[in-house]
PDB file of C-alpha atoms in Angstrom:
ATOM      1  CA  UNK W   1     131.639 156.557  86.525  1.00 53.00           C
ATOM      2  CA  UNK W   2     131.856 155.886  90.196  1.00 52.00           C
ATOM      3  CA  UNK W   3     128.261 154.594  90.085  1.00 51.00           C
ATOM      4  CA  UNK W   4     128.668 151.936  87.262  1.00 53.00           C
ATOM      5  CA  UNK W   5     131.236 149.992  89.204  1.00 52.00           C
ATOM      6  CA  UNK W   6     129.121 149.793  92.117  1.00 51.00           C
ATOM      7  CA  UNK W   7     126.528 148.520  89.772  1.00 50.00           C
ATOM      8  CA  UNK W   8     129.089 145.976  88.188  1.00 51.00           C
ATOM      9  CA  UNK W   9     130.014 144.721  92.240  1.00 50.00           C
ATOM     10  CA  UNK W  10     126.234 144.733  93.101  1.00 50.00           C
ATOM     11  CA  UNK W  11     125.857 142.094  89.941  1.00 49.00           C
ATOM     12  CA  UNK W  12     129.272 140.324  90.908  1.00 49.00           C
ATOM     13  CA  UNK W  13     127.698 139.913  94.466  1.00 49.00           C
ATOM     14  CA  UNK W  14     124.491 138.901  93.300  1.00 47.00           C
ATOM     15  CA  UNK W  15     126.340 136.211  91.458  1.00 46.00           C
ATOM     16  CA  UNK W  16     127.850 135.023  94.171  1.00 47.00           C
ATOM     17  CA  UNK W  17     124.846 134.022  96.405  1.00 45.00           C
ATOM     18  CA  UNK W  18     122.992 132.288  93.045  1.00 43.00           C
ATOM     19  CA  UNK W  19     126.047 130.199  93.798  1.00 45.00           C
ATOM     20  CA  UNK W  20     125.617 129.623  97.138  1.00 43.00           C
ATOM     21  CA  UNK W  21     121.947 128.842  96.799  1.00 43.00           C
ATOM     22  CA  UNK W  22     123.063 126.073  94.176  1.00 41.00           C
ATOM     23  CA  UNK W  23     125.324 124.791  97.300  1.00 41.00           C
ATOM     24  CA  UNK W  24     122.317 123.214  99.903  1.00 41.00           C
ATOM     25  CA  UNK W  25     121.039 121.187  96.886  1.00 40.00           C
ATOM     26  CA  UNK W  26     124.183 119.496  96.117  1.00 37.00           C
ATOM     27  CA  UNK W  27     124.120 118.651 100.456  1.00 36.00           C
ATOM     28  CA  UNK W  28     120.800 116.914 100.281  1.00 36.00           C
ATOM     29  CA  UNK W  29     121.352 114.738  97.398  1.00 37.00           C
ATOM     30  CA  UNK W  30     124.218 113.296  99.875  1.00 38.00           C
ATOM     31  CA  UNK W  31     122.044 113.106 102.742  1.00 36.00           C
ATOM     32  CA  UNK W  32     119.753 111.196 100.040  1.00 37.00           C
ATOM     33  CA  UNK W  33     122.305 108.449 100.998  1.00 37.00           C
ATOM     34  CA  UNK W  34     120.095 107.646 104.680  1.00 39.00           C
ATOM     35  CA  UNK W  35     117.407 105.680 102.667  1.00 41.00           C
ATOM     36  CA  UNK W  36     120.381 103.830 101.387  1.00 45.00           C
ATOM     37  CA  UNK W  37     119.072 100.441 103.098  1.00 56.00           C
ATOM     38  CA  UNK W  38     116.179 100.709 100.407  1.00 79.00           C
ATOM     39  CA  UNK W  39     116.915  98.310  97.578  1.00 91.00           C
ATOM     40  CA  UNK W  40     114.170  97.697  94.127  1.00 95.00           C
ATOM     41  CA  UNK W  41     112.658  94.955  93.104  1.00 96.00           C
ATOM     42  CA  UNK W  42     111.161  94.156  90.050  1.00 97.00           C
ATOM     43  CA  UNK W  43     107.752  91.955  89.230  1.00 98.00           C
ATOM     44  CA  UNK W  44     106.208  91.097  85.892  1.00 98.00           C
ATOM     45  CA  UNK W  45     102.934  89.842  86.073  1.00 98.00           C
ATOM     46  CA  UNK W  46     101.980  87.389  83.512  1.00 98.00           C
ATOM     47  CA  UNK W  47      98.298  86.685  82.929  1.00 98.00           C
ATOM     48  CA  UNK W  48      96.757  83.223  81.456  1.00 97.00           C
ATOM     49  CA  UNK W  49      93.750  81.234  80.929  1.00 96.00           C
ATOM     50  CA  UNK W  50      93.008  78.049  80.131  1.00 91.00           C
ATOM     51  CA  UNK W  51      95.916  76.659  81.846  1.00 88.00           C
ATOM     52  CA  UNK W  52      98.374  79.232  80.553  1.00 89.00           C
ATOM     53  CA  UNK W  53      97.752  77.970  77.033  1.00 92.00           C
ATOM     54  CA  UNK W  54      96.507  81.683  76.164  1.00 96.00           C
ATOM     55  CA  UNK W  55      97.196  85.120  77.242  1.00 97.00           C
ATOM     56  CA  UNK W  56      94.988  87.253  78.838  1.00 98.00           C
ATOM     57  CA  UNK W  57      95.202  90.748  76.985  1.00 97.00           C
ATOM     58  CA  UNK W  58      94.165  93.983  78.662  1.00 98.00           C
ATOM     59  CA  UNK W  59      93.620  92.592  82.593  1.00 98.00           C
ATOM     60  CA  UNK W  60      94.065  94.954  85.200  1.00 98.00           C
ATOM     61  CA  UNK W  61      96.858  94.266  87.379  1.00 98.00           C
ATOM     62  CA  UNK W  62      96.969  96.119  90.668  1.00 98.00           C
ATOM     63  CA  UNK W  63     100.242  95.580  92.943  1.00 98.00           C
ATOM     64  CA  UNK W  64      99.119  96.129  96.996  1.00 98.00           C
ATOM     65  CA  UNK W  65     100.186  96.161 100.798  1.00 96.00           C
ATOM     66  CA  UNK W  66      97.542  95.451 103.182  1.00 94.00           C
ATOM     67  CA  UNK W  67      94.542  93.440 102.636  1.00 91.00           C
ATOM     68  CA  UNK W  68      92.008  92.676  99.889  1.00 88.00           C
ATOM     69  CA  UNK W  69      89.409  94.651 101.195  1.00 90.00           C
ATOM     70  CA  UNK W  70      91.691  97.699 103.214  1.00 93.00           C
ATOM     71  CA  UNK W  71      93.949  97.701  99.822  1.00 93.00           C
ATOM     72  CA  UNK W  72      96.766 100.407 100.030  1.00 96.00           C
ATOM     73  CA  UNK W  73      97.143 100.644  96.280  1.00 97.00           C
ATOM     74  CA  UNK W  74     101.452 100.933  95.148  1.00 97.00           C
ATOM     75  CA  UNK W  75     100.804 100.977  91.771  1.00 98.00           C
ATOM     76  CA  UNK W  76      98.585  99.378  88.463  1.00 98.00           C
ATOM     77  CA  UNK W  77      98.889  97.952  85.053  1.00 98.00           C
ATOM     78  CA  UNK W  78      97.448  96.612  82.273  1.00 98.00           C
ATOM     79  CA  UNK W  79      98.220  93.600  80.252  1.00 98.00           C
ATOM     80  CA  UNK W  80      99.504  93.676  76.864  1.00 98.00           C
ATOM     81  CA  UNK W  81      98.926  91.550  73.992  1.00 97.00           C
ATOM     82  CA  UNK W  82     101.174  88.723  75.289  1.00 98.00           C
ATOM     83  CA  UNK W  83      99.806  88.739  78.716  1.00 98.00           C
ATOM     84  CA  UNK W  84     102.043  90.514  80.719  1.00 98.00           C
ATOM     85  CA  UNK W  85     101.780  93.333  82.855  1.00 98.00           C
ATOM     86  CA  UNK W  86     104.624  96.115  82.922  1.00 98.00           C
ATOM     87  CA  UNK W  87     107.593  95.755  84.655  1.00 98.00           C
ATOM     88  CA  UNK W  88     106.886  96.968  88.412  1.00 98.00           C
ATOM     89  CA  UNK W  89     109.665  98.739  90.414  1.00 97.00           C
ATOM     90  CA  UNK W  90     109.185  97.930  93.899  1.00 97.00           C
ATOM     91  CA  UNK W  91     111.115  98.766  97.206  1.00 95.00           C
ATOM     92  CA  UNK W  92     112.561  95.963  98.669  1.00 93.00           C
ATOM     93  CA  UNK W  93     115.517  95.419 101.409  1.00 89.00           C
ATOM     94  CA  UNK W  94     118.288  96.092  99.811  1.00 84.00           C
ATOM     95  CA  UNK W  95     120.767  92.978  99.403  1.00 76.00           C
ATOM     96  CA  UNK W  96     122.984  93.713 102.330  1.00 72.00           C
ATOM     97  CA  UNK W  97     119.777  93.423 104.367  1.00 57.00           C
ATOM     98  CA  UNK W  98     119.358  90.117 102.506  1.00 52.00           C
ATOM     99  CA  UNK W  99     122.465  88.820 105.076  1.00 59.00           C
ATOM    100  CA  UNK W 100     120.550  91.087 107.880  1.00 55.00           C
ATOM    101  CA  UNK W 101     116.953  90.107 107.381  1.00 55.00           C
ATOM    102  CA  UNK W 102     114.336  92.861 108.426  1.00 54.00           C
ATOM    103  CA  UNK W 103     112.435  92.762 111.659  1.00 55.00           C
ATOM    104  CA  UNK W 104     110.401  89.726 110.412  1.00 59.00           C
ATOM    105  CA  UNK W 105     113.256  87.796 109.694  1.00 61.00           C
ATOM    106  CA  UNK W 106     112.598  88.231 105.412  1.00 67.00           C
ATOM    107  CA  UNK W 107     115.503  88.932 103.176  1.00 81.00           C
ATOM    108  CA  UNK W 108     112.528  90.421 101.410  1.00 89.00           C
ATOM    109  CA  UNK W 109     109.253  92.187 100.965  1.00 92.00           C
ATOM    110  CA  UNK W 110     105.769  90.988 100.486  1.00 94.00           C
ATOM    111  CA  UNK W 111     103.387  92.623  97.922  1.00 97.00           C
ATOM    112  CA  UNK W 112     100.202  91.453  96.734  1.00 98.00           C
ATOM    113  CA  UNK W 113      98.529  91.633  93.577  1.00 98.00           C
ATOM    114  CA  UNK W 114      94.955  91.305  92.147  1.00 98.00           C
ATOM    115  CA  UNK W 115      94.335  90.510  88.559  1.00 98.00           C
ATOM    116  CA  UNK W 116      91.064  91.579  87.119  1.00 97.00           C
ATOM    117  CA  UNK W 117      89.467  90.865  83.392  1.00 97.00           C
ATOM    118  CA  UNK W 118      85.947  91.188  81.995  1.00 95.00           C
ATOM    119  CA  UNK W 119      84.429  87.269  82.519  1.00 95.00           C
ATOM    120  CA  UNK W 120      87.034  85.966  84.535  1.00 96.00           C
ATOM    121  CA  UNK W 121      87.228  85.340  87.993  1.00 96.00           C
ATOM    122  CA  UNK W 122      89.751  87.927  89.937  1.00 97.00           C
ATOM    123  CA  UNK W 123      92.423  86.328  91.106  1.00 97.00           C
ATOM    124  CA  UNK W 124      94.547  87.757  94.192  1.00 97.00           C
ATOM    125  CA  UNK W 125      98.003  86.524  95.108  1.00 97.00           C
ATOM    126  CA  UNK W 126      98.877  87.019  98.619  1.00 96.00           C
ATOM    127  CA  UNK W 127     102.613  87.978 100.126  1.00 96.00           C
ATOM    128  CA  UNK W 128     104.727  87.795  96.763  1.00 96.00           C
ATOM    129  CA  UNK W 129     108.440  87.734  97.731  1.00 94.00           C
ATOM    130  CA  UNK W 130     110.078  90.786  96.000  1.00 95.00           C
ATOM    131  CA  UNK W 131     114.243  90.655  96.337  1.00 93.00           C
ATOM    132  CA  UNK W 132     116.579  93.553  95.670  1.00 93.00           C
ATOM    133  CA  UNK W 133     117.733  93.788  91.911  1.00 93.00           C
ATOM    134  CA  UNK W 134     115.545  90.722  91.074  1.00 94.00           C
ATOM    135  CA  UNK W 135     113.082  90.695  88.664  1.00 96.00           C
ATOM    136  CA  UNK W 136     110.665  88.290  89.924  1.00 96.00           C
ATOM    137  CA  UNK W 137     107.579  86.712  87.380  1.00 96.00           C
ATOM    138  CA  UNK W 138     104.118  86.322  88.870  1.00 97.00           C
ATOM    139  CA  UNK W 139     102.213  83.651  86.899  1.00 97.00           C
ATOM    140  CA  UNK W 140      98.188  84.240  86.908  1.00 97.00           C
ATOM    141  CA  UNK W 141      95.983  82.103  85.160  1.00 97.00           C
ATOM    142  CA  UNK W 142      92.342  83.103  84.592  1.00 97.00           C
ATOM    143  CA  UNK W 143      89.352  81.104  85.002  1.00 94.00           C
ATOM    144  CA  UNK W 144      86.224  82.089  83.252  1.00 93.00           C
ATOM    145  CA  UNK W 145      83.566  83.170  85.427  1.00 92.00           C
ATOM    146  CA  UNK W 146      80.793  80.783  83.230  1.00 89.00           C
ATOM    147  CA  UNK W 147      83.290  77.504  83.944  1.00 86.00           C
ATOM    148  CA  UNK W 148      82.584  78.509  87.512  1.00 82.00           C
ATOM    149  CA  UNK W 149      79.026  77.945  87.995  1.00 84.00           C
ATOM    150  CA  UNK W 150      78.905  81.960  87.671  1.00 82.00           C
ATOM    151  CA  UNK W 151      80.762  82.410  90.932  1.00 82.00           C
ATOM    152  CA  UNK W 152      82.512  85.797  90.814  1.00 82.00           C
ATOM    153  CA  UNK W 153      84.317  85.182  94.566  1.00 91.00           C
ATOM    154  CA  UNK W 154      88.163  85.878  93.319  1.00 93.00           C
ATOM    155  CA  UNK W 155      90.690  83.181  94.036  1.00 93.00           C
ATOM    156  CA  UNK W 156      93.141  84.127  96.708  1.00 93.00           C
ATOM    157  CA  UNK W 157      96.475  82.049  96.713  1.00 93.00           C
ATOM    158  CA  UNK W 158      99.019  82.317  99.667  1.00 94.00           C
ATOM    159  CA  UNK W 159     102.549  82.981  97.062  1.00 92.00           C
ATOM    160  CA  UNK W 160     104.980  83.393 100.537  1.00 85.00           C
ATOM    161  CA  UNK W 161     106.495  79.742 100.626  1.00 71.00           C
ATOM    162  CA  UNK W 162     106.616  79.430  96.278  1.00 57.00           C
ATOM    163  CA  UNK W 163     110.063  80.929  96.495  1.00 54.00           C
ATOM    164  CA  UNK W 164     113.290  79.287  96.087  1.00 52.00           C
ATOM    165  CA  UNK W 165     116.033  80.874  97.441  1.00 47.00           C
TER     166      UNK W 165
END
């Protein structure tokens, strides 16, 4: 009988450390707390032709840092049958930075986006202004390759000073 309780304190103990290894995970999601400055943004891009009197369904949308042709890609979308892309979740300063702006003086950050459909010209927006818990709307109307003299070269528009704050 002697044996069985040393089996019954060997389970007991081994218990005991499952435990303890449950302890370091609980730690980290409080250290989680250093990327605290880190605030989300949202965009919606919204995708038009003809002078936004139509939707564009089924464009690519592709949210970027960087440039147009060294594109570091955050992540991609397509349009739905009103025209809009999904809603992105972005990092962005969060809002106490907002009253501390970052390095460059922004209360936010910059992303870019390029909007690609079959017969249309792309069209790239340059240095969108995403703000913590804001969901910000990127209008992006389409022109048709054929009402361009066949010019494929996408559009690039400058967004940075379209912001209000």
């Amino acid at each position: 009988s002697g044996s069985m309780m040393q089996g019954r304190n060997m389970m007991n103990q081994g218990n005991m450390m499952q435990e303890q290894n449950i302890m370091p995970v609980q730690d980290n999601s409080q250290n989680g707390n250093i990327f605290e400055p880190g605030g989300t943004g949202k965009l919606i891009v919204n995708v038009t032709t003809l002078r936004k009197l139509f939707p564009v369904v089924g464009a690519d949308v592709t949210v970027f840092t960087g440039t147009y042709e060294d594109m570091d890609i955050i992540d991609t979308s397509r349009t739905d049958e009103s025209g809009k892309s999904k809603v992105f979740s972005l990092a962005a300063p969060s809002k106490s930075m907002s009253l501390d702006p970052d390095e460059n003086g922004n209360p936010y950050k910059p992303y870019n986006v390029l909007v690609v459909a079959d017969g249309y010209i792309p069209n790239i927006h340059m240095n969108i202004p995403i703000f913590d818990s804001i969901t910000s709307l990127q209008n992006s109307d389409l022109v048709y390759i054929s009402a361009s003299g066949g010019n494929p070269t996408p559009r690039i528009t400058d967004e940075s000073s379209s912001y209000t704050l």
